[in-house]
Amino acid sequence: MAGTQANFPVDMSKLQKLTLDPSKPQLTPEQKAALKNNIQIMRDAIVLFTATGAARGVSGHTGGAYDTVPEVAMLLSIFNHSDSYIPVLFDEAGHRVATQYLLSAMEGHLPYEHLLHYREANSKLPGHPELGLTPGVKFSSGRLGHVWPWVNGIALANRDKTVFMLGSDGSQQEGNDAEAARLAVAQNLNVKLIIDDNDVTIAGHPSQYLKGYDLTKTLSGHGLKVVTVQGEDIDALWAGLCQVIAHDGPAAVVCKRKMAPGVADIEGSSHGHDVIPVKSALKYFASRGYSEDAIGNILNNIKPNAVPYLYIGSTKEVGANRVVFGEAVNLVLDKLSKEEAAKKVMVIDSDLEGSTGLKVIHQKHPEVFIPSGIMERGNFSAAAGFGFDKDKYGVFSTFSAFLEMVVSEITMARLNFCNVLCHFSHSGVDEMADNTCHFGINSFFADNGLADTQSWLYFPADPTQMTAVIQRVFFDRGLRFVFSTRSKVPWILKEDGSRFYDENYEFVPGKDEVIAEGTDGWVVSYGDMLYRSWDAVLRVRKEGLNVGLINKPTLNLVDEQAIRKVGTSPFVLVVESLNQKTGLGSKFGTWLLERQLTPRYGYMGTNKEGCGGLTEQIPHQGLDPQSIILKIRQLAQ
């Protein structure tokens, strides 16, 4: 049997049940040997099944889960000793989900072979743990750095128990961890943190881009007892863990180690934060003495999966709008001198420059670039503060899911009439293997001002339109929000096969754009759903339904001419990948009624938790062209 049908080649039966008493800080030789045995077996398992994510093209994270195995093995042994602990390994770094899946299998909730479907669509093994989805998973981690305040509540509800939380130097950068620390100290909560301090995040090394950040000093300053150890020194780690357990109140063990220690190719590098490449995994298992056939038979026989569909109305060629954003900003900055650019523009990163398009700005225009950590609230406000001067402009970027974290800061920026251009990538749900907690679907939360203020929400449909949007709005004053997807998008074509947005296109804020006229009804769409909607519209037009299509790149403004055009037709259908409850569709019907326009009305958007995987997310939400066609036919009856 090959690929996911193979037997799990790591012999998990060799795991030894171990009971450790934290009142005894010195390990016996037998205990130490058993720990080392379990650590190695668990690490082998994590490398194997996370590497299947690389093989199937859904990415994943190997290094973080690999790192924390020594402390995980020790905590499991402590749970065997006493019921004085909440027996859950809460983890504030949800991307280390491999730990939770391995524990589920070790506890018998999943067969080990099922781990070979890691991050595969519909496998119930998405990129972050989700309570109620995966058998054996005991909590949902949500987004990075959100667990500690919640764990404080668990400690408050269980005063007679000790609660453990796995942390990381990346997740501890989030501001709500500082709030959690103050409450834990003030209430003397029995919360114990075990923090993997490997000095690696997505964008690089915190010691370089966030100078002065020191976990031991920070947590000690908040009032926690902190013990700092070398995480790969089993004796020191165990002794440190015993110290913090014995302490009455909140305490932390800071575990210094390289990322993915001992794993060639990724040790100590930001590559270890992501998934281990198949080639590197094969090398790792060869060094461990595993049969090349056994491992290769699995990893070499797992291939990327795609939902095959030949779109009409758009190019086969695709481009990454999230990268084009940065390239478009460079086109603006290229027109300024280095001195003028540095004085007028500031671009701040939140450890995602390679994912949100800022890397090309960093490379070409370092004079405007500020590298920073995983601190979205503070970084957004820094961009806003820079743009407090009416002639200066802050640029901020992160994932769309994290827009929800900066809503209050957006209000603060609006009250101070700041100039901020925000780029929120990874919008919608397409290719979101991290699944529900990373869906970027509540973008309209950014438009949270009153009716007498104005913000601008833009969601370009293809790379040419993205470039045109940035060039037009970059130096506009106020708050401007630009959205893009994780997935690449094609260029929109006219019915004659030429590109709809060409070199002569000029973007006009607030103007809806007619892709095709129609008399039987209209579809209104934007962003990554425009090419899917265009495919559906073209197919029903071939069937004799004369349906028109509107691209609405400015999401939150009413184009009076366009809304009267569509509103006087038999039906209007809004199609988007944002939240069906909070997106454009939830507003457009009201806009129609306010103008006494009463066509048959429907709207489609993201409406349920994700299925994992990549291209499977769109059809899972019922947003594929065939689902759009079905809805058009229903409204046209």
XYZ file of C-alpha atoms in Angstrom:
637
model
C 0.000 0.000 0.000
C 1.304 3.450 -0.922
C 0.677 7.056 0.137
C -2.069 7.512 2.682
C -3.043 3.848 2.371
C 0.261 2.715 3.872
C 0.751 1.558 7.423
C 2.182 4.159 9.806
C 5.920 3.363 9.704
C 6.853 4.909 13.067
C 6.433 2.202 15.702
C 4.235 3.995 18.228
C 3.927 0.828 20.323
C 7.424 1.579 21.607
C 6.139 4.587 23.546
C 6.618 3.910 27.250
C 4.035 4.958 29.806
C 5.869 7.143 32.270
C 4.786 8.714 35.548
C 6.782 11.657 36.895
C 6.411 13.291 40.298
C 7.153 17.062 40.045
C 8.155 17.130 43.717
C 11.273 15.210 42.658
C 13.285 17.528 40.383
C 16.007 15.026 39.563
C 15.335 12.356 36.938
C 16.528 8.801 37.479
C 18.518 7.226 34.628
C 15.510 5.044 33.832
C 13.132 8.005 33.694
C 15.492 9.977 31.520
C 15.909 7.055 29.137
C 12.143 6.597 28.866
C 11.659 10.317 28.221
C 14.293 10.351 25.496
C 12.691 7.308 23.901
C 9.242 8.901 23.866
C 10.548 12.259 22.661
C 12.280 10.713 19.676
C 9.311 8.572 18.662
C 6.905 11.513 18.915
C 9.247 13.765 16.952
C 9.592 11.159 14.223
C 5.813 10.929 13.979
C 5.439 14.714 13.720
C 8.047 15.002 10.979
C 6.365 12.220 9.037
C 2.781 13.336 9.011
C 3.467 17.058 8.708
C 5.632 16.273 5.668
C 2.531 14.856 4.009
C 1.231 18.433 4.035
C 4.219 19.441 1.932
C 3.640 16.498 -0.388
C -0.006 17.413 -1.032
C 0.789 21.115 -1.368
C -1.246 22.349 1.598
C 1.742 23.590 3.590
C 1.657 23.175 7.365
C 4.014 23.638 10.293
C 6.638 21.173 11.467
C 9.204 22.987 13.602
C 7.042 24.378 16.397
C 5.336 21.094 17.220
C 8.656 19.263 16.870
C 10.300 21.721 19.280
C 7.847 21.329 22.131
C 7.836 17.523 22.301
C 10.157 17.323 25.368
C 7.846 19.471 27.485
C 4.774 17.717 26.058
C 6.197 14.317 27.033
C 6.929 15.582 30.545
C 3.473 17.079 31.019
C 1.821 13.837 29.918
C 3.892 12.015 32.541
C 2.813 14.531 35.190
C -0.836 14.008 34.260
C -0.270 10.293 34.917
C 0.963 11.143 38.421
C -1.932 13.170 39.791
C -5.354 14.633 39.083
C -4.231 18.000 40.474
C -3.896 19.304 36.928
C -6.303 20.128 34.111
C -5.168 17.341 31.740
C -5.214 19.465 28.579
C -2.193 20.839 26.751
C -3.546 24.251 25.862
C -1.391 25.866 23.183
C -1.498 29.534 22.178
C 0.263 28.764 18.875
C -2.491 27.050 16.908
C -0.256 26.328 13.922
C 1.467 23.730 16.163
C -1.682 21.670 15.679
C 0.398 18.571 14.922
C 0.861 18.224 18.681
C -2.885 18.016 19.252
C -3.420 15.526 16.431
C -0.606 13.318 17.676
C -2.096 13.348 21.180
C -5.513 12.447 19.756
C -3.977 9.393 18.095
C -1.963 8.459 21.188
C -5.178 8.542 23.221
C -6.944 6.289 20.721
C -9.319 8.838 19.202
C -7.714 8.499 15.748
C -5.791 5.709 14.042
C -2.195 6.781 13.442
C -2.672 6.189 9.727
C -5.283 8.942 9.627
C -2.550 11.463 10.511
C -1.209 10.888 6.989
C -4.187 12.983 5.795
C -2.805 16.046 7.613
C -4.497 19.284 6.367
C -6.237 17.377 3.566
C -9.712 18.625 2.711
C -12.504 16.908 4.655
C -9.997 14.924 6.747
C -10.990 16.846 9.895
C -7.307 17.668 10.341
C -7.204 21.394 9.460
C -4.328 23.781 10.090
C -5.539 24.858 13.547
C -7.261 22.746 16.229
C -11.046 23.068 16.201
C -13.121 21.765 19.079
C -15.962 19.545 17.907
C -14.381 18.805 14.539
C -11.453 16.482 15.190
C -11.969 13.510 17.504
C -9.866 13.935 20.630
C -9.085 17.630 20.192
C -9.932 19.341 23.484
C -9.954 23.054 22.550
C -9.891 25.511 19.660
C -6.738 27.616 19.565
C -8.128 30.388 17.390
C -5.555 32.857 16.143
C -2.019 33.182 17.403
C -1.618 34.484 20.942
C -5.271 34.378 21.995
C -5.276 31.461 24.443
C -3.652 32.801 27.625
C -6.461 35.204 28.635
C -8.925 32.369 28.087
C -6.775 29.943 30.108
C -6.870 32.459 32.947
C -10.627 31.964 32.993
C -10.176 28.202 33.150
C -7.857 28.695 36.122
C -10.428 30.944 37.806
C -13.038 28.210 37.334
C -10.667 25.547 38.724
C -8.857 27.170 41.635
C -7.879 23.772 43.019
C -6.117 22.750 39.809
C -2.969 23.731 37.948
C -3.450 24.770 34.325
C -0.638 24.489 31.773
C -0.248 26.403 28.538
C 2.318 25.908 25.812
C 3.563 29.243 24.509
C 6.028 30.587 21.978
C 8.178 33.656 21.518
C 6.014 34.531 18.515
C 2.619 34.252 20.192
C 3.885 36.111 23.263
C 4.361 39.199 21.086
C 0.588 39.669 20.954
C -0.609 42.453 23.249
C -3.389 40.509 24.941
C -0.731 38.268 26.529
C 0.419 41.320 28.501
C -3.136 41.814 29.779
C -3.343 38.123 30.635
C -0.078 38.312 32.569
C -1.365 41.182 34.720
C -4.583 39.356 35.590
C -2.755 36.097 36.337
C -0.427 37.894 38.737
C -3.151 40.019 40.343
C -5.296 36.947 41.027
C -2.317 34.664 41.766
C -3.651 32.143 39.274
C -2.103 28.709 39.130
C -1.254 29.061 35.447
C 2.045 27.611 34.283
C 3.493 28.587 30.911
C 6.050 26.512 29.042
C 7.352 28.736 26.267
C 9.371 27.628 23.265
C 11.846 30.482 22.700
C 13.452 29.466 19.411
C 14.014 32.971 18.019
C 12.228 32.121 14.764
C 8.996 33.428 13.277
C 7.717 33.613 9.702
C 9.686 36.717 8.743
C 12.935 35.872 10.506
C 14.442 36.212 13.959
C 12.857 38.365 16.693
C 16.323 39.081 18.107
C 17.023 40.950 14.867
C 13.712 42.590 13.898
C 12.416 43.236 17.428
C 15.489 44.250 19.414
C 14.924 44.479 23.151
C 12.226 41.794 23.180
C 13.179 39.431 26.006
C 10.649 36.920 27.311
C 12.360 36.356 30.641
C 12.546 40.084 31.396
C 9.032 40.747 30.114
C 7.311 38.035 32.125
C 9.390 38.726 35.214
C 8.448 42.387 34.900
C 4.792 41.440 34.968
C 5.413 39.590 38.224
C 5.566 35.955 37.120
C 8.199 33.605 38.442
C 10.349 32.754 35.419
C 12.874 29.973 35.009
C 14.981 30.026 31.831
C 16.501 26.763 30.632
C 18.010 25.158 27.582
C 15.033 23.286 26.161
C 17.046 20.376 24.776
C 18.692 19.727 28.156
C 16.242 17.191 29.572
C 17.518 17.447 33.131
C 17.398 21.255 33.149
C 13.954 21.332 31.521
C 12.534 18.909 34.074
C 14.071 20.803 36.983
C 12.680 24.077 35.661
C 9.233 22.571 35.226
C 9.332 21.278 38.801
C 10.265 24.768 40.061
C 7.326 26.507 38.409
C 4.870 23.816 39.518
C 6.063 24.198 43.115
C 5.618 27.958 42.942
C 2.355 29.301 44.359
C 0.976 31.396 41.514
C 1.645 32.074 37.845
C 5.034 31.006 36.551
C 6.810 30.263 33.292
C 9.593 28.089 31.954
C 11.307 29.777 29.009
C 12.868 27.057 26.867
C 15.777 28.330 24.789
C 16.470 26.175 21.734
C 17.045 26.344 18.028
C 14.018 25.835 15.818
C 13.720 22.158 14.840
C 16.895 21.051 16.639
C 18.739 18.291 14.835
C 16.685 18.457 11.650
C 19.023 19.133 8.753
C 17.972 21.817 6.261
C 15.542 23.592 8.592
C 17.264 23.782 11.998
C 17.394 27.336 13.318
C 15.774 28.852 10.233
C 12.417 30.394 9.411
C 11.942 27.451 7.019
C 11.437 25.341 10.127
C 8.423 27.437 11.048
C 6.680 26.166 7.933
C 6.313 22.577 6.803
C 9.395 20.441 6.256
C 9.986 19.800 2.525
C 9.606 16.202 1.390
C 13.263 15.980 0.383
C 14.349 17.180 3.835
C 11.984 14.749 5.539
C 13.430 11.867 3.539
C 16.909 12.971 4.570
C 15.820 13.148 8.201
C 14.419 9.613 8.201
C 17.490 8.258 6.428
C 19.625 9.723 9.227
C 17.305 8.082 11.727
C 17.782 4.670 10.145
C 14.308 4.240 8.713
C 13.775 2.246 5.541
C 13.917 4.556 2.551
C 11.193 2.501 0.902
C 8.832 2.756 3.883
C 9.005 6.564 4.130
C 9.361 7.259 0.415
C 6.428 4.960 -0.322
C 4.262 7.380 1.637
C 5.647 10.831 0.871
C 6.433 10.233 -2.798
C 2.957 8.898 -3.485
C 0.974 11.797 -2.041
C 0.265 14.449 -4.653
C -1.431 17.855 -4.630
C -5.142 17.762 -5.268
C -7.134 20.357 -7.173
C -10.782 20.789 -8.063
C -10.611 20.598 -11.873
C -12.624 23.240 -13.672
C -12.030 25.100 -16.931
C -13.194 28.669 -16.403
C -14.475 30.777 -19.235
C -14.297 34.566 -19.213
C -10.834 34.729 -17.636
C -7.243 33.850 -18.480
C -5.538 30.576 -17.702
C -2.661 32.721 -16.456
C -3.026 33.769 -12.820
C -1.396 36.362 -10.618
C -1.054 36.879 -6.870
C -2.840 40.104 -5.963
C -1.317 40.010 -2.490
C 2.134 40.291 -4.078
C 0.975 42.749 -6.732
C -0.043 45.086 -3.901
C 3.605 45.517 -2.908
C 4.717 45.862 -6.512
C 2.077 48.551 -7.060
C 3.253 50.454 -3.970
C 6.787 50.321 -5.382
C 5.536 51.922 -8.599
C 4.277 54.843 -6.511
C 7.456 55.094 -4.441
C 9.658 54.888 -7.536
C 8.418 58.354 -8.486
C 9.796 59.851 -5.249
C 13.377 60.405 -4.197
C 14.609 58.162 -1.380
C 14.628 61.160 0.956
C 11.129 62.258 -0.016
C 9.780 58.714 0.303
C 11.271 58.247 3.778
C 9.817 61.552 4.931
C 6.374 60.979 3.454
C 5.672 57.222 3.704
C 6.125 54.555 6.371
C 5.377 50.864 5.713
C 5.189 48.633 8.797
C 5.148 44.841 8.821
C 3.670 42.408 11.356
C 5.922 39.382 10.674
C 4.116 38.612 7.399
C 6.034 40.562 4.772
C 6.489 37.510 2.558
C 2.781 36.696 2.695
C 1.190 40.121 2.312
C 3.337 41.655 -0.424
C 5.501 43.894 1.749
C 8.697 41.957 1.087
C 9.172 43.565 -2.331
C 8.809 46.986 -0.684
C 11.373 46.024 1.958
C 13.790 44.955 -0.766
C 13.371 47.918 -3.120
C 12.525 50.732 -0.709
C 14.088 49.914 2.683
C 14.038 53.616 3.486
C 10.267 53.440 4.181
C 10.131 49.971 5.748
C 9.788 49.123 9.457
C 10.097 45.425 10.341
C 8.018 44.574 13.386
C 6.563 41.693 15.312
C 3.237 39.960 15.715
C 1.613 43.056 17.167
C -1.209 44.015 14.819
C -2.918 46.496 17.138
C 0.232 48.434 17.948
C 1.568 48.297 14.406
C -1.663 49.578 12.902
C -1.708 52.447 15.373
C 1.936 53.223 14.588
C 0.994 53.498 10.903
C -1.920 55.731 11.885
C 0.268 57.904 14.074
C 2.725 58.378 11.231
C -0.219 59.440 9.088
C -1.493 61.902 11.722
C 0.318 64.600 9.753
C -1.937 65.399 6.786
C 1.003 65.093 4.392
C 2.303 61.750 5.648
C 0.966 58.257 4.913
C 1.199 55.069 6.941
C 0.927 51.672 5.230
C -0.101 48.618 7.249
C -0.660 45.028 6.166
C -1.650 41.705 7.693
C -4.111 38.854 7.092
C -7.777 39.752 6.686
C -8.748 37.506 9.600
C -6.761 39.813 11.871
C -8.757 42.864 10.814
C -11.118 41.920 13.636
C -8.256 42.543 16.090
C -7.719 46.183 15.075
C -11.296 47.476 14.911
C -10.871 49.724 17.973
C -7.595 51.058 16.600
C -9.365 51.813 13.307
C -11.825 53.952 15.243
C -8.942 55.747 16.963
C -7.319 56.459 13.602
C -10.591 57.745 12.187
C -11.163 60.065 15.150
C -7.721 61.543 14.522
C -8.175 61.949 10.747
C -5.131 59.749 10.051
C -3.915 58.678 6.631
C -3.548 54.906 6.560
C -3.504 52.551 3.585
C -4.269 49.049 4.850
C -3.728 45.879 2.874
C -5.533 42.832 4.231
C -4.474 39.735 2.306
C -5.874 36.204 2.651
C -9.428 37.519 2.369
C -12.353 35.168 1.928
C -11.844 31.416 2.201
C -10.124 30.269 -0.989
C -7.074 28.037 -0.363
C -7.325 28.553 3.407
C -5.949 25.287 4.803
C -5.613 26.985 8.198
C -9.397 26.844 8.092
C -12.118 28.697 9.956
C -10.136 30.816 12.419
C -8.102 32.229 9.519
C -11.051 33.017 7.256
C -10.886 36.703 6.313
C -14.607 37.266 6.016
C -15.615 40.209 8.231
C -13.996 42.963 6.173
C -16.949 45.300 6.551
C -16.013 45.668 10.228
C -13.458 48.200 8.962
C -16.291 50.470 7.875
C -17.300 51.115 11.473
C -17.616 54.892 11.425
C -20.839 56.856 11.563
C -22.809 58.000 8.538
C -21.064 61.376 8.527
C -17.597 59.810 8.068
C -16.123 57.941 5.163
C -13.797 54.952 4.851
C -12.971 53.210 1.608
C -13.048 49.429 1.126
C -11.525 48.179 -2.133
C -11.365 44.582 -3.378
C -9.738 44.428 -6.847
C -10.706 41.558 -9.136
C -7.435 40.939 -10.959
C -3.771 42.031 -10.881
C -4.206 44.883 -13.344
C -7.063 46.311 -11.324
C -5.032 45.963 -8.109
C -2.244 48.055 -9.638
C -4.726 50.662 -10.850
C -6.413 50.875 -7.438
C -3.148 51.455 -5.562
C -1.886 54.043 -8.013
C -5.157 55.942 -7.765
C -5.767 55.856 -3.992
C -2.278 55.737 -2.445
C -2.129 59.437 -1.642
C -5.825 59.849 -0.847
C -6.350 61.091 2.694
C -8.114 59.098 5.378
C -8.529 55.363 5.901
C -8.340 53.125 2.864
C -8.618 49.342 3.027
C -7.496 47.101 0.164
C -8.253 43.384 0.134
C -6.689 40.440 -1.681
C -6.809 36.658 -1.428
C -4.289 33.986 -0.532
C -5.095 32.299 -3.832
C -4.026 33.630 -7.196
C -6.641 35.051 -9.531
C -6.873 35.198 -13.333
C -7.269 38.312 -15.460
C -10.875 39.138 -16.407
C -11.640 38.913 -20.134
C -14.211 40.678 -22.262
C -16.568 38.559 -24.324
C -14.266 39.103 -27.324
C -11.360 37.524 -25.426
C -9.383 40.712 -24.742
C -8.528 41.768 -21.203
C -11.190 43.855 -19.530
C -8.642 45.741 -17.440
C -5.804 46.784 -19.720
C -3.069 49.411 -19.637
C -5.621 52.146 -20.424
C -7.878 51.329 -17.477
C -8.270 53.985 -14.811
C -9.876 53.131 -11.495
C -12.573 55.472 -10.184
C -13.338 55.079 -6.435
C -16.994 54.434 -5.744
C -17.855 53.500 -9.320
C -19.389 50.099 -10.082
C -18.247 48.602 -13.375
C -20.457 46.866 -15.919
C -18.735 43.730 -17.153
C -21.738 42.812 -19.313
C -25.185 44.336 -19.799
C -28.288 42.266 -19.047
C -32.072 42.486 -19.214
C -33.179 39.367 -17.326
C -31.331 40.140 -14.087
C -27.944 41.032 -12.633
C -25.161 39.426 -10.662
C -23.093 41.803 -8.479
C -19.702 40.529 -7.404
C -16.102 41.552 -6.721
C -12.639 40.280 -5.834
C -11.958 36.569 -6.220
C -15.633 35.822 -6.874
C -15.856 38.021 -9.966
C -14.204 35.511 -12.311
C -16.336 32.713 -10.896
C -19.486 34.808 -11.298
C -18.464 35.768 -14.842
C -18.065 32.099 -15.720
C -21.584 31.409 -14.392
C -23.082 34.423 -16.174
C -21.497 33.497 -19.493
C -22.838 29.958 -19.251
C -26.430 31.034 -18.518
C -26.225 33.624 -21.295
C -25.453 30.761 -23.672
C -28.654 29.118 -22.424
C -30.657 32.208 -23.350
C -30.795 34.020 -20.011
C -29.601 37.576 -20.652
C -27.991 38.135 -17.252
C -25.658 41.064 -16.655
C -22.622 41.299 -14.392
C -21.427 44.174 -12.219
C -17.983 44.372 -10.626
C -18.195 46.357 -7.391
C -14.547 47.049 -6.450
C -15.540 49.744 -3.931
C -17.482 47.633 -1.475
C -19.088 50.085 0.898
C -20.302 52.952 -1.301
C -23.512 53.035 -3.324
C -23.121 53.890 -6.993
C -26.528 55.454 -7.588
C -26.486 54.960 -11.341
C -25.495 51.314 -11.085
C -27.915 50.386 -8.310
C -30.842 51.854 -10.248
C -29.741 49.933 -13.325
C -29.713 46.582 -11.529
C -32.596 47.417 -9.195
C -35.075 47.935 -12.017
C -34.332 44.497 -13.455
C -36.191 41.265 -12.538
C -33.574 40.074 -10.032
C -30.275 40.899 -8.323
C -27.839 38.320 -6.955
C -24.829 39.357 -4.860
C -21.974 36.827 -4.891
C -18.997 37.196 -2.540
C -16.609 35.140 -0.412
C -17.050 37.299 2.691
C -19.342 36.391 5.581
C -22.913 36.057 4.358
C -24.055 37.635 7.649
C -21.831 40.737 7.492
C -20.770 41.159 3.865
C -22.029 43.179 0.919
C -25.043 40.925 0.432
C -26.342 41.748 3.908
C -26.391 45.452 2.968
C -27.230 45.572 -0.726
C -30.848 44.528 -0.225
C -31.357 47.400 2.212
C -29.807 49.825 -0.261
C -32.301 48.635 -2.875
C -35.312 49.014 -0.586
C -34.214 52.479 0.511
C -34.559 53.495 -3.135
C -37.941 51.755 -3.557
C -36.266 49.176 -5.810
C -37.795 45.724 -5.375
C -36.260 43.090 -7.663
C -36.172 39.479 -6.533
C -33.065 39.396 -4.380
C -30.519 36.795 -3.324
C -27.044 36.785 -1.914
C -24.336 34.161 -1.562
C -21.351 34.216 0.771
C -19.349 32.182 3.236
C -21.854 30.536 5.550
C -20.301 27.610 7.443
C -17.102 26.364 9.009
C -14.389 25.270 6.628
C -13.472 21.844 5.316
C -9.691 22.307 5.231
C -7.652 21.829 2.103
C -7.213 24.500 -0.556
C -9.412 24.738 -3.652
C -12.069 22.655 -1.896
C -13.111 25.560 0.350
C -15.047 27.467 -2.357
C -17.335 24.588 -3.435
C -17.701 23.604 0.216
C -19.293 27.017 0.802
C -21.524 26.618 -2.277
C -19.694 29.400 -4.129
C -18.485 27.497 -7.194
C -19.839 28.515 -10.637
C -22.350 25.679 -10.761
C -23.848 26.781 -7.435
C -24.034 30.357 -8.742
C -25.792 29.114 -11.890
C -28.322 27.242 -9.771
C -29.074 30.374 -7.760
C -29.425 32.451 -10.944
C -31.941 29.965 -12.339
C -33.939 30.044 -9.099
C -34.136 33.835 -9.123
C -34.928 33.951 -12.834
C -38.010 31.731 -12.535
